[in-house]
Coordinates of C-alpha atoms in Angstrom, one line a residue:
X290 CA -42.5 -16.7 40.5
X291 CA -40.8 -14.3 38.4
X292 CA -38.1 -15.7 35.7
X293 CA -34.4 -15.9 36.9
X294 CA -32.5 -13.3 35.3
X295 CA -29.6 -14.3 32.7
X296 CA -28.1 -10.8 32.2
X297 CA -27.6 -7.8 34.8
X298 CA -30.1 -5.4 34.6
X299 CA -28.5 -2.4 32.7
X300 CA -29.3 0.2 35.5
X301 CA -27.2 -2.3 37.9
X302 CA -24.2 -2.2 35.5
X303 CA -24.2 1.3 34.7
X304 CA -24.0 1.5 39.0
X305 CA -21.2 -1.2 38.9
X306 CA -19.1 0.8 35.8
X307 CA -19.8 4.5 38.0
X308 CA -18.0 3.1 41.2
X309 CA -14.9 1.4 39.7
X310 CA -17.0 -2.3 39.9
X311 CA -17.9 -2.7 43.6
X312 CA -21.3 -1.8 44.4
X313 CA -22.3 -1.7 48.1
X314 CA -25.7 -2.0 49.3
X315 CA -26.1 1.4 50.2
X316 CA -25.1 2.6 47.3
X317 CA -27.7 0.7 45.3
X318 CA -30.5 1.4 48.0
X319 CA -29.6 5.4 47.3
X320 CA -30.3 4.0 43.9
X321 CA -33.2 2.9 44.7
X322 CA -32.8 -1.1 44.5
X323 CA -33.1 -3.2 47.5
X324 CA -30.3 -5.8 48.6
X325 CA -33.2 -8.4 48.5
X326 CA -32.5 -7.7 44.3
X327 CA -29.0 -8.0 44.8
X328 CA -29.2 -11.4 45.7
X329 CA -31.4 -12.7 43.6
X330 CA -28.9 -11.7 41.0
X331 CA -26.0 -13.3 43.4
X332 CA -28.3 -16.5 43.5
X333 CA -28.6 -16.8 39.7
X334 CA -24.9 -16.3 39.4
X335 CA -24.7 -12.6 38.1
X336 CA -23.2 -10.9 41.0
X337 CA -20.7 -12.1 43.4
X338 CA -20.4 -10.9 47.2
X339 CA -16.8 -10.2 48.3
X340 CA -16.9 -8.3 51.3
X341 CA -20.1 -7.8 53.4
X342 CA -22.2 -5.4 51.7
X343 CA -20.3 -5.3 48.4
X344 CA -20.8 -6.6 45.2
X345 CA -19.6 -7.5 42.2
X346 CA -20.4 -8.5 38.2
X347 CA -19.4 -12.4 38.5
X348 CA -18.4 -12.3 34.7
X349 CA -16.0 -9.3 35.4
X350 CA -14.7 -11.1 38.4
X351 CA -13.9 -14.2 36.6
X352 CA -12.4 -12.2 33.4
X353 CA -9.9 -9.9 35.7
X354 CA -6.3 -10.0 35.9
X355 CA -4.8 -11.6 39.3
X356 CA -4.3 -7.5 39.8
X357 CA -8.0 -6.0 38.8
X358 CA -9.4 -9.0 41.0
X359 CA -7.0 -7.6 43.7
X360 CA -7.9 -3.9 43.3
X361 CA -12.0 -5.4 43.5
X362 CA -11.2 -7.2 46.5
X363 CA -9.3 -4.2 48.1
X364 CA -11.7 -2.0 47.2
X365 CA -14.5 -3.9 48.8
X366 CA -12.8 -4.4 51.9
X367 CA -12.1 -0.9 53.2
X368 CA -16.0 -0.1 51.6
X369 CA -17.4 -3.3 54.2
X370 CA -15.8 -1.7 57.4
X371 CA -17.2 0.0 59.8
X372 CA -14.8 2.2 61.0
X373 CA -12.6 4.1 58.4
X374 CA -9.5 2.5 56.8
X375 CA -7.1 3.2 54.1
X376 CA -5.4 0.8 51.4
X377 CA -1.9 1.3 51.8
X378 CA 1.3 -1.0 49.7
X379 CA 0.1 -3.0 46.6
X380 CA -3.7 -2.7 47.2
X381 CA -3.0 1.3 47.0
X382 CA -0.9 0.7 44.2
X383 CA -3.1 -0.8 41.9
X384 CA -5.9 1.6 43.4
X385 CA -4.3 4.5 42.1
X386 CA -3.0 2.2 38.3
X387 CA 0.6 2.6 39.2
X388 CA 2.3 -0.1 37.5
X389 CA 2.6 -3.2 39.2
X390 CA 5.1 -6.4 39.0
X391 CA 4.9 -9.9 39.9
X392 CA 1.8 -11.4 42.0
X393 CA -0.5 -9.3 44.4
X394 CA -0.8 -10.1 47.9
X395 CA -2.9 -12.9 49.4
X396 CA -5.3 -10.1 51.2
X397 CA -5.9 -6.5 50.7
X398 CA -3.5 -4.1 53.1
X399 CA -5.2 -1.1 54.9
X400 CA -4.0 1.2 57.9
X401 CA -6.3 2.7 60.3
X402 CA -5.6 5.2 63.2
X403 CA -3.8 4.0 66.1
X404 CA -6.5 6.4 68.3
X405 CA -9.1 3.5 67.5
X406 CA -7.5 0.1 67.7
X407 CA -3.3 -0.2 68.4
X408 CA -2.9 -3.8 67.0
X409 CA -3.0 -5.3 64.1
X410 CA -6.0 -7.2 62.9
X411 CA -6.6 -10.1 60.2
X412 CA -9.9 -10.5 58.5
X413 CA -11.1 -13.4 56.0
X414 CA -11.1 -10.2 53.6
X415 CA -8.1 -8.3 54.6
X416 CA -5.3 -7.1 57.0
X417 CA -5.1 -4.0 59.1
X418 CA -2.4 -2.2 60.7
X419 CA -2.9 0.4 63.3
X420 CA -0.9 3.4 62.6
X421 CA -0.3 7.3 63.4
X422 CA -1.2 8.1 60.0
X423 CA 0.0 11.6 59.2
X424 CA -1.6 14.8 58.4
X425 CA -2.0 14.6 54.3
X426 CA -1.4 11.4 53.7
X427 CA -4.7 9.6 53.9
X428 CA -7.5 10.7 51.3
X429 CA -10.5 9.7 49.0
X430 CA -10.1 8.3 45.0
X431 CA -13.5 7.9 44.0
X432 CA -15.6 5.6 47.2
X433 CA -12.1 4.0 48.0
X434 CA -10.4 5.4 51.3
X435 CA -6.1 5.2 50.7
X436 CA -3.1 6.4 51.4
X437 CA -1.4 9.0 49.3
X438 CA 0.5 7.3 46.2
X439 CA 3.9 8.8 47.8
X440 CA 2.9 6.8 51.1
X441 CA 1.9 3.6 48.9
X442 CA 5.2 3.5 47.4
X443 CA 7.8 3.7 50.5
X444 CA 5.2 1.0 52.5
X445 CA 5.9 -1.3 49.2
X446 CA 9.4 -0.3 49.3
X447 CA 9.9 -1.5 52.8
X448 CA 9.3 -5.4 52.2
X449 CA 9.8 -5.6 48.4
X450 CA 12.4 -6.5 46.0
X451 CA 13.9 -3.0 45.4
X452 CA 13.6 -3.5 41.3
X453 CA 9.7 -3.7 42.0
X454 CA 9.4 -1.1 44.3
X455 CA 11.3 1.4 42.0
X456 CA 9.1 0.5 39.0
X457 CA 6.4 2.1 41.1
X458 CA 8.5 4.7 42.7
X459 CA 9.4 6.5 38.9
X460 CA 5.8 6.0 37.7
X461 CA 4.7 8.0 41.1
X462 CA 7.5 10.7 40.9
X463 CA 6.5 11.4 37.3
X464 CA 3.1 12.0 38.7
X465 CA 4.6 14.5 41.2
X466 CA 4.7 12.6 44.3
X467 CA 6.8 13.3 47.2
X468 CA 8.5 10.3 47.6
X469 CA 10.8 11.7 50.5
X470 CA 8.0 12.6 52.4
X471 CA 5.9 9.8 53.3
X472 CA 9.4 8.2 54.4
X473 CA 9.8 11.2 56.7
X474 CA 6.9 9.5 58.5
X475 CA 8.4 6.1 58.7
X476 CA 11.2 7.0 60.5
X477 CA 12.3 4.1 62.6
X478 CA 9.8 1.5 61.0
X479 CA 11.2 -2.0 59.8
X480 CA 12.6 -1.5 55.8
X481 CA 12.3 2.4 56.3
X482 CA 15.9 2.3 55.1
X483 CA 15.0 0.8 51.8
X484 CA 12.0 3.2 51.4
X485 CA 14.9 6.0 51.5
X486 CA 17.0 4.0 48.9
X487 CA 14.4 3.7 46.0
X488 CA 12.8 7.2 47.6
X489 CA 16.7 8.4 47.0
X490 CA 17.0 6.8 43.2
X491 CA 13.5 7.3 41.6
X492 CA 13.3 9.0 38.3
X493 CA 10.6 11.5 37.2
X494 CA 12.1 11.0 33.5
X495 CA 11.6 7.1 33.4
X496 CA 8.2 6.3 31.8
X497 CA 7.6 2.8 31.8
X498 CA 8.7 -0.5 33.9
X499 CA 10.9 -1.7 31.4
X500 CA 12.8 1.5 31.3
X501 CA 13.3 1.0 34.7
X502 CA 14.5 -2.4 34.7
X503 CA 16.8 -0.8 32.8
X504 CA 18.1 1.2 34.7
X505 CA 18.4 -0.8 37.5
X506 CA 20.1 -2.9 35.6
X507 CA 23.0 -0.4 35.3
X508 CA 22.6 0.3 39.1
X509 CA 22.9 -3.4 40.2
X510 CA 25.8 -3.7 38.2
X511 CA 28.1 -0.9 38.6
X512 CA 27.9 0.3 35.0
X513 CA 27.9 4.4 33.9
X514 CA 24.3 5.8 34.9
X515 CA 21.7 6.9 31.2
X516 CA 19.7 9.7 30.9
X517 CA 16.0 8.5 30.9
X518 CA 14.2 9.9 27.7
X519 CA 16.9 12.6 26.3
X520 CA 16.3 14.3 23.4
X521 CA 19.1 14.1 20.4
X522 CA 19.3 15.8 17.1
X523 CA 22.0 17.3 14.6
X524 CA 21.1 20.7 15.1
X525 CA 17.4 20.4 17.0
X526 CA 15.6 17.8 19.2
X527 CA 14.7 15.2 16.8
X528 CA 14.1 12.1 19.0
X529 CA 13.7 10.6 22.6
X530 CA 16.0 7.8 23.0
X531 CA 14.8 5.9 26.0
X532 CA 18.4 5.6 27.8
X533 CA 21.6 7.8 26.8
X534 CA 24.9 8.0 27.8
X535 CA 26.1 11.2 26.0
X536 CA 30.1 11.0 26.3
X537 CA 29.7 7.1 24.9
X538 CA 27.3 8.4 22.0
X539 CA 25.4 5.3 23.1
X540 CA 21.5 5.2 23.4
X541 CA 19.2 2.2 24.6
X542 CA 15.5 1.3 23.5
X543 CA 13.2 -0.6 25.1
X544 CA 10.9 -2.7 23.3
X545 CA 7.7 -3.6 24.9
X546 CA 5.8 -5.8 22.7
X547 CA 2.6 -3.8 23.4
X548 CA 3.7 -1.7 20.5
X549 CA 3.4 -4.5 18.2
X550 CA 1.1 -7.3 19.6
X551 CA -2.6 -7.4 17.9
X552 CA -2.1 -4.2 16.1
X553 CA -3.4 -3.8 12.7
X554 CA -1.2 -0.8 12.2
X555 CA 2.6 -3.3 13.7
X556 CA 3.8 -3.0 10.0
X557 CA 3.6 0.5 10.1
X558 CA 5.1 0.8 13.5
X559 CA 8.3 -1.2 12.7
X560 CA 8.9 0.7 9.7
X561 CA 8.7 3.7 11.6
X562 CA 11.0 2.5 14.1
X563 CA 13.7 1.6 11.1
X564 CA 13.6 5.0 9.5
X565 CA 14.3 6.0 13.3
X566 CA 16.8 4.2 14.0
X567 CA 18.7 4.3 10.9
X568 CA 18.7 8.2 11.6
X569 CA 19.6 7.4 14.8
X570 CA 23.1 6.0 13.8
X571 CA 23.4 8.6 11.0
X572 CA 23.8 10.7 14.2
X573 CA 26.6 8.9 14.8
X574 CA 24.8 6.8 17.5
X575 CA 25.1 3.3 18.7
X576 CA 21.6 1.3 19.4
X577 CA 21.1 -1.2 22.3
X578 CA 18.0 -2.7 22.2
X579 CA 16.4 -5.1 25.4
X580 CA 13.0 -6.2 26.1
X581 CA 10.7 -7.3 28.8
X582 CA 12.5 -11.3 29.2
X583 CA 16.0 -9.7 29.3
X584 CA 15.0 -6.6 31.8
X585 CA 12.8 -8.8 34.5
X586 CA 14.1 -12.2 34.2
X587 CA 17.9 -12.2 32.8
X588 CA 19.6 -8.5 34.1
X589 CA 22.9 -10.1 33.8
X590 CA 23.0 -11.1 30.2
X591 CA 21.3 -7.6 29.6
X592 CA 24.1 -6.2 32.0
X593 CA 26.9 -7.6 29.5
X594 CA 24.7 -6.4 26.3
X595 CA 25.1 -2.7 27.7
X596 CA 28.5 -3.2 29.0
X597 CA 29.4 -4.5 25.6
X598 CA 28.5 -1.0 23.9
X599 CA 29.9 1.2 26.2
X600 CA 33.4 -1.0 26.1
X601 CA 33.0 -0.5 21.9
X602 CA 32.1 3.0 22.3
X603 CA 34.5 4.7 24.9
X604 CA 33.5 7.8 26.8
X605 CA 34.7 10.6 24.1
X606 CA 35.7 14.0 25.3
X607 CA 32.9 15.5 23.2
X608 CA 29.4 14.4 24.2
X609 CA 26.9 13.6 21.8
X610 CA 24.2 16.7 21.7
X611 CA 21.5 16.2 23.4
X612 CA 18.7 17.9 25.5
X613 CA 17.0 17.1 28.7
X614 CA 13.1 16.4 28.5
X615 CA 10.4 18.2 30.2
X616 CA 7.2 16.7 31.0
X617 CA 5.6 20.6 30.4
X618 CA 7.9 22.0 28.2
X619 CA 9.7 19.3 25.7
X620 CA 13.3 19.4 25.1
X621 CA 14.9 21.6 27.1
X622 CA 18.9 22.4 28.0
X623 CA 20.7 20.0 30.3
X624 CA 22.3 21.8 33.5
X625 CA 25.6 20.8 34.8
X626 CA 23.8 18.3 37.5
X627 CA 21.9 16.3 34.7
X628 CA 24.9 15.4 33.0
X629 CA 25.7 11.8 33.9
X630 CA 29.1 10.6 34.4
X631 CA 30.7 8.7 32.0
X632 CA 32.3 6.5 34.7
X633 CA 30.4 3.8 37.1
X634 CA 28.7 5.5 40.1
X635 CA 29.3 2.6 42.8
X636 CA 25.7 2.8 44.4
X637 CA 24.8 0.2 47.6
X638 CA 22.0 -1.6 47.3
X639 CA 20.2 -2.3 50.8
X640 CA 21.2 -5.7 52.1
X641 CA 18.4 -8.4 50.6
X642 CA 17.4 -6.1 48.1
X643 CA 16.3 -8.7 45.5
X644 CA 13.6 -10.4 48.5

């Protein structure tokens, strides 16, 4: 009886690390091993079933993230069915690494064609609606069947908190997604309406959830709209400021404490960031600085920070020079309709926006 393996075999993992970490029997029999070998190694502990047919490393399961354990079980799902189907919300979300806030789903979401199957069906390992899934919007990344990243977006915009869904949103309009077209194809679903909002307020410019958050922050409580990522200077484009409002000479920064957390170099960085700063003002700039806890979990007190240093710094006749950034070309000349106003915009949030 041969021994009972301890580690996977290396031509197994380097399968497992080629296909994003699910490994389906067919794939493996192409590779010439047999699913009798992959469970032996599920008996001794080394792989773990998760869908019919699909595998995966049991120490990788166990080490994910609630997310990366999502995107394996999503994965596996649409890979186990017969017919084809297509992540869509969260589970195409994480599929494609857009950011993602709060707690995945219970199960993985998928469409499939309404010319099929018209209802909706639950599985033990996912949930399916049945759809007229447009022309474009359905494609391949990697083995995984999904729904375009634009389409993705506007289905989590639909039944998400709208903060959530537009930390997505700007990460998938910086990518060049057409946001207002997937929601051209939801036209008279439930929550299309929100879909349009965060389709309507996304920003290309924003580069991270946090700068987000800050933003919505100024949009959920009336205050004067920033310009994500402008460039200032005296007499060239020195720095980005993460959030500017010119006619206040007023920039904000948001600290994510990635930039400093188990980094041999975090000394370094913070110095950096005070010669930066300190130049900053020189400029004749004032600094507000947030973080993570004050963005997701306290927007009012962040809300009266910002409203603070606009109220100390009022809207001058003479904006502070800056320039707009290009994700191609670097710094380039604001026109008249990226100039924010120095005034509140008044936007509506869709009733229940925060559920």
């Amino acid at each position: 009886m041969p021994a009972r393996p301890r580690t996977l075999p290396s031509d197994v993992t380097e399968l497992l690390a080629r296909h994003r970490g699910v490994l389906t029997t067919s794939v493996a029999l192409a590779a010439g091993i047999h699913e009798g070998r992959l469970r032996r190694l599920r008996d001794a502990g080394l792989l773990t079933r998760v869908a019919p047919r699909c595998y995966v490393s049991t120490v990788n399961l166990g080490a994910a993230s609630p997310w990366e354990r999502h995107r394996l079980h999503a994965a596996a799902f649409v890979l186990s069915r017969d017919q084809p189907v297509f992540l869509t919300g969260w589970s195409a979300v994480v599929t494609f690494d857009l950011p993602t806030v709060g707690s995945p789903p219970r199960l993985p979401q998928a469409l499939r064609s309404a010319a099929f199957r018209a209802s909706t069906q639950a599985t033990q390992f996912g949930i399916i609606r049945a759809v007229c899934i447009p022309a474009g919007q359905a494609r391949r990344l990697g083995d995984v069947s999904v729904m375009s990243r634009q389409w993705a977006v506007a289905d989590v915009a639909r039944s998400s908190p709208i903060p959530d869904a537009l930390v997505v949103a700007d990460a998938a309009a910086q990518s060049g997604a057409d946001l207002h077209e997937a929601v051209r194809h939801m036209a008279g679903w439930p929550g299309v309406h929100r879909a349009r909002w965060v389709a309507e307020h996304a920003d290309a410019l924003a580069e991270s959830p946090l700068e987000t958050l800050g933003r919505f922050t100024c949009i959920q409580f009336d205050l004067p709209m920033p310009v994500s990522n402008a460039w200032v200077g005296a007499d060239r484009p020195e720095f980005r400021v993460d959030g500017l409002w010119p006619y206040h000479w007023v920039a904000s920064e948001a600290d994510g404490a990635i930039k400093y957390d188990n980094r041999s170099d975090a000394s370094r960085i913070v110095a950096r960031q005070t010669e930066r700063e300190w130049r900053l003002r020189r400029l004749g700039l004032d600094i507000g600085r947030y973080d993570w806890d004050l963005a997701s979990r306290d927007r009012p007190e962040l809300a009266r920070r910002f409203a603070a240093l606009l109220r100390d710094n009022p809207a001058r006749q003479q904006p502070v020079r800056w320039w707009k950034h290009h994700p191609d070309a670097g710094p380039i000349e604001p026109q008249p309709h990226d100039w924010p106003s120095p005034w509140p915009v008044s936007f509506v949030l869709p009733a229940g926006w925060n559920t």
